[in-house]
mmCIF file of C-alpha atoms in Angstrom:
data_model
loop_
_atom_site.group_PDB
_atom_site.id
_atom_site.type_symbol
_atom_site.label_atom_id
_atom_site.label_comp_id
_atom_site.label_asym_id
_atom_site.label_seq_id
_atom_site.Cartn_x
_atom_site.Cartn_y
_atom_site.Cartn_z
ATOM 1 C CA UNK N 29 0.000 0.000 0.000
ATOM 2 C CA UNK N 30 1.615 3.361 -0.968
ATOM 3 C CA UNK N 31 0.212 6.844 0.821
ATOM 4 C CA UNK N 32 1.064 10.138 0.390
ATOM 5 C CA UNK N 33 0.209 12.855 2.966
ATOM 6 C CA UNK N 34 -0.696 16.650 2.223
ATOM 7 C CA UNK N 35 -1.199 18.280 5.881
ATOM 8 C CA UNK N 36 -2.102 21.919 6.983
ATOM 9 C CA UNK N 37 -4.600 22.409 3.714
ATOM 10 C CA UNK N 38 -6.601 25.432 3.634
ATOM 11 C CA UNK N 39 -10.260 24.335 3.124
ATOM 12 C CA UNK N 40 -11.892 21.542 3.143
ATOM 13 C CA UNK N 41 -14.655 19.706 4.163
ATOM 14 C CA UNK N 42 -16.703 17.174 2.024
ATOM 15 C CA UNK N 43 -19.850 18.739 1.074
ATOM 16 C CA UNK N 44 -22.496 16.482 2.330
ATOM 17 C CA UNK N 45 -25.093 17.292 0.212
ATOM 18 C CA UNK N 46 -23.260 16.227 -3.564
ATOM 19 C CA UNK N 47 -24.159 16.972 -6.606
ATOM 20 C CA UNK N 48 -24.767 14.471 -9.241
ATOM 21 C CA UNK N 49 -21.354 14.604 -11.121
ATOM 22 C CA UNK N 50 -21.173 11.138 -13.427
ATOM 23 C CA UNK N 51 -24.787 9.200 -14.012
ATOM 24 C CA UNK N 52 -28.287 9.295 -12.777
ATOM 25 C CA UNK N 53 -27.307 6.676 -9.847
ATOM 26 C CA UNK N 54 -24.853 9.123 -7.996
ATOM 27 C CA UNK N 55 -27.433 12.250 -8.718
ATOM 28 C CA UNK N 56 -30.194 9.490 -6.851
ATOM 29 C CA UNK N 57 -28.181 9.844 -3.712
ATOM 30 C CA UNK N 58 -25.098 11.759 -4.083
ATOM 31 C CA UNK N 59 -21.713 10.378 -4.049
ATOM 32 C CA UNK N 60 -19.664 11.971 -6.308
ATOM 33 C CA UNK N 61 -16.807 10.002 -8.385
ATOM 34 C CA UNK N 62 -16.595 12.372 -11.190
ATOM 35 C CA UNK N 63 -14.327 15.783 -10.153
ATOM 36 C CA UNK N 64 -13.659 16.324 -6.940
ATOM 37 C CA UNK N 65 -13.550 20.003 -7.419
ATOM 38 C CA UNK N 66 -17.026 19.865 -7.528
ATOM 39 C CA UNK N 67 -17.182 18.247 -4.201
ATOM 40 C CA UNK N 68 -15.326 20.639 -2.409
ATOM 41 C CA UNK N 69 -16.080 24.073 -0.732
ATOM 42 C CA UNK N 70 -13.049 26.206 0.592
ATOM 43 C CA UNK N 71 -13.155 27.553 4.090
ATOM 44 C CA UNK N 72 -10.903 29.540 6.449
ATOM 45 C CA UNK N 73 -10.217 26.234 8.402
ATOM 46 C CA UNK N 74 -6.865 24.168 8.479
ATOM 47 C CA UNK N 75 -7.257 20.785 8.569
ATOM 48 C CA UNK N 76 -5.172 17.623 7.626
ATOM 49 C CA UNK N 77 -5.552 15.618 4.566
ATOM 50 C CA UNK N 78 -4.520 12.129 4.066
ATOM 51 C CA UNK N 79 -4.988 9.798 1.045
ATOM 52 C CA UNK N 80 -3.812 6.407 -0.214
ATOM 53 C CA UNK N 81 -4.425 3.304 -1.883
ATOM 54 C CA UNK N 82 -4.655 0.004 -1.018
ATOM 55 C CA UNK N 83 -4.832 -3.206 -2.630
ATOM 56 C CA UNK N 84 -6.898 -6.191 -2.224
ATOM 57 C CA UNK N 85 -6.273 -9.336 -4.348
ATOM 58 C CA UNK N 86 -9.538 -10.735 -4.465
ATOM 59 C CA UNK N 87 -12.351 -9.889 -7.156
ATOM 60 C CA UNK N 88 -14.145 -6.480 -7.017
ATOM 61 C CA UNK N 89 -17.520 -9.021 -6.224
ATOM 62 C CA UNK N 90 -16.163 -10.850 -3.415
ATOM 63 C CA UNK N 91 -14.545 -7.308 -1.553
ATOM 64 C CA UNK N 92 -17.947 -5.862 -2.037
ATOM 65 C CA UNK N 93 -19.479 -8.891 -0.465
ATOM 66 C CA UNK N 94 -16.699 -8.719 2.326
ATOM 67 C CA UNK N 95 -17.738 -5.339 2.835
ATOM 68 C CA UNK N 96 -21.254 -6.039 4.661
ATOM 69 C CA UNK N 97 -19.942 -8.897 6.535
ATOM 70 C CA UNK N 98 -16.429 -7.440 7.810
ATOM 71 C CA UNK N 99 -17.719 -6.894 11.256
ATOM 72 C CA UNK N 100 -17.005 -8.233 13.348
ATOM 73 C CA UNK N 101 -13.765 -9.149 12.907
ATOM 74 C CA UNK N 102 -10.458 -9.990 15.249
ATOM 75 C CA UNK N 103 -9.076 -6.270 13.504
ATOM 76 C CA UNK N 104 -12.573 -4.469 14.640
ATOM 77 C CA UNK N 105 -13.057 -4.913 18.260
ATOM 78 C CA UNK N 106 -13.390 -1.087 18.134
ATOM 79 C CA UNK N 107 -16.872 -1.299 16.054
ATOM 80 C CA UNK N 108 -19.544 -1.965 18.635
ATOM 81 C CA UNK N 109 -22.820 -2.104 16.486
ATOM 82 C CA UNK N 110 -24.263 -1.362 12.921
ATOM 83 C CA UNK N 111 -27.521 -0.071 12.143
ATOM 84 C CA UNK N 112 -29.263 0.200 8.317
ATOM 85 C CA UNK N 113 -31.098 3.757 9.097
ATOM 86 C CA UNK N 114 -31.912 3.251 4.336
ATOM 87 C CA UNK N 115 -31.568 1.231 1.764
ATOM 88 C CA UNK N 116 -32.736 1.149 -1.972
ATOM 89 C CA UNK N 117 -32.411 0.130 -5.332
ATOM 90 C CA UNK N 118 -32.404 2.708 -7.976
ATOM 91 C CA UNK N 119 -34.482 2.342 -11.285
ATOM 92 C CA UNK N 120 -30.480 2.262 -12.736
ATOM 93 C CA UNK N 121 -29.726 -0.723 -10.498
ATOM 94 C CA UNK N 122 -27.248 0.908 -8.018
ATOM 95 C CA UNK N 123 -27.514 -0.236 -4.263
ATOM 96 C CA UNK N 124 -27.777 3.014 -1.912
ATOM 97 C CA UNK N 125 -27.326 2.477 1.780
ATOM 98 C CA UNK N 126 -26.837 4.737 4.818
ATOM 99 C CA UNK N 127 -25.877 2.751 8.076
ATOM 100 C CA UNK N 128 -25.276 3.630 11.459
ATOM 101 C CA UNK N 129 -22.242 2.411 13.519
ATOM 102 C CA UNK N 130 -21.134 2.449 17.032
ATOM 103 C CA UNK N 131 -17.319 3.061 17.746
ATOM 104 C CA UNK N 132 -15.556 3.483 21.025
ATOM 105 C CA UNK N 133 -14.158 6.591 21.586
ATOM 106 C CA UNK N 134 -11.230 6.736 23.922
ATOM 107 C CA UNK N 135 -9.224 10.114 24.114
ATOM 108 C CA UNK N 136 -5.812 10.411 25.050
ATOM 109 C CA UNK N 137 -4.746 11.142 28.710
ATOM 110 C CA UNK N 138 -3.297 14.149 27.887
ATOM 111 C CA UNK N 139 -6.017 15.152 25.896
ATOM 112 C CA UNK N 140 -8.878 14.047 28.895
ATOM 113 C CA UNK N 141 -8.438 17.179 30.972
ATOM 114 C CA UNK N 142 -9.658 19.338 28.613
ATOM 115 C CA UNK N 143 -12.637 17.429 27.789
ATOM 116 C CA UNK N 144 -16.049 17.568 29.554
ATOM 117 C CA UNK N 145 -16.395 14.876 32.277
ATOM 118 C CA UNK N 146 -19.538 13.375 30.961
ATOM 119 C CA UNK N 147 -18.591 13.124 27.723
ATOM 120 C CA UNK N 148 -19.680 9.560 25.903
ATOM 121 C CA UNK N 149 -17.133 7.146 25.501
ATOM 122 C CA UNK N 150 -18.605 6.410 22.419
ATOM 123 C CA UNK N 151 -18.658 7.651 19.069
ATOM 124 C CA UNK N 152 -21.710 7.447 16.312
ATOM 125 C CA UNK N 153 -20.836 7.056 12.526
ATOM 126 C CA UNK N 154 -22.859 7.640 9.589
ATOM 127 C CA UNK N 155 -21.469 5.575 6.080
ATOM 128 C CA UNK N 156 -23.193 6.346 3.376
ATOM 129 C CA UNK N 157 -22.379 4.127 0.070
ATOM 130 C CA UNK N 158 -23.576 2.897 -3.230
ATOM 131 C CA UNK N 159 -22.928 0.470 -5.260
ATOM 132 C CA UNK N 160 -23.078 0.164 -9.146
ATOM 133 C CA UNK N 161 -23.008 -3.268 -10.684
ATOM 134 C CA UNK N 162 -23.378 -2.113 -13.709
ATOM 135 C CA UNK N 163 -19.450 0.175 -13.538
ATOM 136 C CA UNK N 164 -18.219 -2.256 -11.299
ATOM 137 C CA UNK N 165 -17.673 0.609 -8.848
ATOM 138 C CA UNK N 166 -18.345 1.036 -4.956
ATOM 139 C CA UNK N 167 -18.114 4.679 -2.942
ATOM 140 C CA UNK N 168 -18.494 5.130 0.593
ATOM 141 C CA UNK N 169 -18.657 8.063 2.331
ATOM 142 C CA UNK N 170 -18.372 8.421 6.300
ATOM 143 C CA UNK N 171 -18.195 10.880 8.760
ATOM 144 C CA UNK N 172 -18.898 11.203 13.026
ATOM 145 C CA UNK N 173 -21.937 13.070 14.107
ATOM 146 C CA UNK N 174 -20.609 12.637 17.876
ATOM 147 C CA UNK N 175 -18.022 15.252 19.381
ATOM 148 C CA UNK N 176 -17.319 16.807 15.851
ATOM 149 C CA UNK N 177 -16.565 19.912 17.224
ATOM 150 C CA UNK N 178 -13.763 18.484 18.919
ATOM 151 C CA UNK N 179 -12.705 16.583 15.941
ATOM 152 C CA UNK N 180 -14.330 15.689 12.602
ATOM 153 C CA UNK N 181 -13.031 13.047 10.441
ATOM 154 C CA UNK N 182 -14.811 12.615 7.084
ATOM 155 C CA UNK N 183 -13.211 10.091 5.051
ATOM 156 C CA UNK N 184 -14.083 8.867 1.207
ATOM 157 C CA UNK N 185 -13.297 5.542 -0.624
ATOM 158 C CA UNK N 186 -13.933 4.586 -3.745
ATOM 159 C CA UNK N 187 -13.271 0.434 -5.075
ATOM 160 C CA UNK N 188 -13.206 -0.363 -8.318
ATOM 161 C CA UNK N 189 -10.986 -3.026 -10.567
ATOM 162 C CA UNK N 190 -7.381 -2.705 -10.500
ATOM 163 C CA UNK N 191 -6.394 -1.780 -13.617
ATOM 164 C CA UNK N 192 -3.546 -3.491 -14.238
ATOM 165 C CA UNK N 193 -5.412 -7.058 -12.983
ATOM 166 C CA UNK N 194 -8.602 -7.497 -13.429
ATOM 167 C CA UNK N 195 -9.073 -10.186 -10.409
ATOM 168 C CA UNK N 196 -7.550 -7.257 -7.810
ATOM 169 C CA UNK N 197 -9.795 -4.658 -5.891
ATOM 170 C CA UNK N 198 -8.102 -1.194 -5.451
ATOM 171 C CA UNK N 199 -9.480 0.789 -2.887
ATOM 172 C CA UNK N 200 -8.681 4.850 -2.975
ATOM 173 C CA UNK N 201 -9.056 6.226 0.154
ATOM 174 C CA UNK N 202 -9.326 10.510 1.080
ATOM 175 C CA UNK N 203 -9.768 11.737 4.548
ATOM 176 C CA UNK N 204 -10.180 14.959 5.987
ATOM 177 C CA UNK N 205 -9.517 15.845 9.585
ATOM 178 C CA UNK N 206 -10.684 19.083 11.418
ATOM 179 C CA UNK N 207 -10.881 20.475 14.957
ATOM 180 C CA UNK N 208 -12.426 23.361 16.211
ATOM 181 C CA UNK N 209 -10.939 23.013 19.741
ATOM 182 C CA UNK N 210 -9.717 26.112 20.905
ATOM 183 C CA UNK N 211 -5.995 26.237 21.208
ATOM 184 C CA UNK N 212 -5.626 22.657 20.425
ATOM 185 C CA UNK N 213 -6.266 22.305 17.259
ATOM 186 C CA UNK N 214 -3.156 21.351 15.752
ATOM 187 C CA UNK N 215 -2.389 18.708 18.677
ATOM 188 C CA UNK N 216 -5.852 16.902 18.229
ATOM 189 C CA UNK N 217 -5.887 17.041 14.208
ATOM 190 C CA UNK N 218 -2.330 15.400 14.990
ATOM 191 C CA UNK N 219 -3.913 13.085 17.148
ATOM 192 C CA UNK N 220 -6.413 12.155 14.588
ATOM 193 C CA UNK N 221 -4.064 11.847 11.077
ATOM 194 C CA UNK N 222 -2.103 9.297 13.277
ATOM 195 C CA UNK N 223 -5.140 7.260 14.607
ATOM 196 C CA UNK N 224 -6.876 7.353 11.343
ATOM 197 C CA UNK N 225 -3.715 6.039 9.498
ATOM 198 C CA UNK N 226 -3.541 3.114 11.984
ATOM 199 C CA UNK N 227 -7.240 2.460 11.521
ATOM 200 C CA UNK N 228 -6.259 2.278 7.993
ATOM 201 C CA UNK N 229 -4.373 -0.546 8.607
ATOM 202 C CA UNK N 230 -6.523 -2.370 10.495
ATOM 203 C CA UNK N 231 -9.334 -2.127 8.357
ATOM 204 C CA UNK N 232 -7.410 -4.016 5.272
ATOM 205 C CA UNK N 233 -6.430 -6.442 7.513
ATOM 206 C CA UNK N 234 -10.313 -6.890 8.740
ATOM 207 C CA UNK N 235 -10.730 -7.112 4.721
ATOM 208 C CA UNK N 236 -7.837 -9.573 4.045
ATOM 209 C CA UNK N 237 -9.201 -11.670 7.472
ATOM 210 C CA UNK N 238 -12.917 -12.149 6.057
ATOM 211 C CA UNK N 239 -12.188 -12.564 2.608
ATOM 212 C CA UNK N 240 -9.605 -15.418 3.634
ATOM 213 C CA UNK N 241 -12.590 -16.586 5.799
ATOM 214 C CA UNK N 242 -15.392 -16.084 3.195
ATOM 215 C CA UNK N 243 -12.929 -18.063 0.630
ATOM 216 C CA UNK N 244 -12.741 -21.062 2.767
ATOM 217 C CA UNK N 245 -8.730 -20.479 4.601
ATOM 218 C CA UNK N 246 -8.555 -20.731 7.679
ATOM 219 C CA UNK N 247 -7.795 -16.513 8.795
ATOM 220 C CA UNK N 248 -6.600 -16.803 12.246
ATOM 221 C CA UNK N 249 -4.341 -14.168 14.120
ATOM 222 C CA UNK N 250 -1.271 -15.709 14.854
ATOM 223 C CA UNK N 251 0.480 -15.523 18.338
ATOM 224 C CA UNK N 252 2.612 -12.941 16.976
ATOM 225 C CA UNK N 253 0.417 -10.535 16.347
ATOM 226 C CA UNK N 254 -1.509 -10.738 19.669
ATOM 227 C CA UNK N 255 1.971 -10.106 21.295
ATOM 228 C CA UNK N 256 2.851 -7.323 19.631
ATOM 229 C CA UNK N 257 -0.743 -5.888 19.995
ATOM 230 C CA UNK N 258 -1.010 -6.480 23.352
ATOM 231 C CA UNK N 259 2.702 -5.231 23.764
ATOM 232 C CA UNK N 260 2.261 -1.841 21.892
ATOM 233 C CA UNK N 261 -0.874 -1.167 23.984
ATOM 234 C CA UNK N 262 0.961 -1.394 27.098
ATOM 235 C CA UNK N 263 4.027 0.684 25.908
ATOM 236 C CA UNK N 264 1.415 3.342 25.090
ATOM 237 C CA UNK N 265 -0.715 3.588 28.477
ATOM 238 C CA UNK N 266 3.306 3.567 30.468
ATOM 239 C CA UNK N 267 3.886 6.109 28.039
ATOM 240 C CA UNK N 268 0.481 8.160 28.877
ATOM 241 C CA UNK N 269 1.024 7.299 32.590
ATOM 242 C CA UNK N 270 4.597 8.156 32.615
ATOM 243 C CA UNK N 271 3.941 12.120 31.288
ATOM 244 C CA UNK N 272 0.416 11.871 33.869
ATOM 245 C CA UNK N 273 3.169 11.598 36.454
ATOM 246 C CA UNK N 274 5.592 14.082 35.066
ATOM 247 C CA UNK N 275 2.726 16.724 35.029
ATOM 248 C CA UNK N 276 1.501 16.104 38.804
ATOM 249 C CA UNK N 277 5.470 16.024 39.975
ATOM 250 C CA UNK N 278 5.921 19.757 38.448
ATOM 251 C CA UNK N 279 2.804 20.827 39.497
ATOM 252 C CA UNK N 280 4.262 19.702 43.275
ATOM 253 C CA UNK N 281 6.932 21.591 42.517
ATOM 254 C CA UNK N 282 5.192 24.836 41.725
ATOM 255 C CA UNK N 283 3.652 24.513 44.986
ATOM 256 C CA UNK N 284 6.953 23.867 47.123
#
């Protein structure tokens, strides 16, 4: 998977309500795949930008198959529930869907103090997608409707047939992160690229795990992989405890 990373753009947010830029299925419900110019609408906000691709070498049928039963998934444990809130069939035969999901939420320690005590440890999702048979094409578009005034993360994928083999499923992937947390912008927009880009991963390795699993193999997470997941969790809460304690010892200090 190659990515490139663009941060500190001027503009940008998604525009939710599209307009119909290739055929009469996206004008039905929206998702643009024609120019993205279109799409956009510049603002006085900073926010980070992020795209890649990724590549899945299984048919563009079976990855849209995996796509509504990838949860759950040993790579998901993150993604509590999904919800259809619509779903329909256009006269041109594309599949429109808009689903609801559940995600934890956890904030960084560092990052806790500034936030409101009862805020949710949870975060809702809305994905809209469609899907025409017909181009062989798939675009989803998600974004949070919980906390995104703290942070907003709206991110775009498109899969479609790799060109140069026909039995591959590339998957294009744009996101767009924003805060309007006073002061801390930067920080939690940092905070975000860097979570998003290891959700990233995850995700085509929830892909790679049911299609292995929908194909017959036998997908299980080796030893290895717990280790190191279980070992990089617990370098990162030291970490977050470590600096917790650093903080309170200077504050002492102040106070001496």
């Amino acid at each position: 998977m190659h990515c490139h990373l663009v941060v500190n753009v001027a503009l940008v947010v998604v525009c939710r309500k599209w307009t119909s830029c290739r055929n009469k299925c996206d004008s039905q419900r929206g998702i643009c795949q024609g120019n993205k110019d279109n799409c956009f609408s510049f603002i006085g906000t900073m926010v980070k930008y992020f795209a890649c691709a990724g590549l899945l070498k299984s048919p563009w049928d079976q990855v849209c198959a995996a796509f509504w039963q990838r949860y759950p998934n040993p790579y998901s444990n993150h993604v509590l529930t999904e919800d259809i809130i619509f779903r329909e069939v256009t006269p041109g035969n594309c599949l429109i869907s808009r689903r609801l999901l559940t995600k934890t939420n956890r904030a960084p320690r560092w990052m806790e103090k500034y936030l409101p005590v009862t805020m949710a440890r949870h975060a809702y999702i809305i994905e809209d997608s469609i899907v025409d048979p017909q181009t062989r094409n798939m675009t989803t578009l998600t974004w949070n409707i919980s906390h995104a005034r703290l942070m907003s993360v709206e991110e775009r994928c498109e899969y479609c047939i790799n060109p140069d083999n026909a039995s591959w499923t590339e998957i294009k992937r744009e996101a767009w992160i924003s805060s309007n947390l006073y002061g801390l912008s930067r920080a939690v927009q940092e905070f975000g690229l860097a979570r998003f880009k290891t959700s990233v991963t995850k995700t085509m390795k929830g892909f790679e795990y049911v299609l292995a699993k929908m194909q017959g193999e036998a997908p299980l997470r080796t030893l290895t992989e717990q280790a190191t997941d279980r070992a990089r969790e617990t370098a990162l809460a030291a970490k977050e405890k470590a600096k917790d304690l650093a903080s309170q010892a200077k504050k002492k200090q102040q106070f001496v």
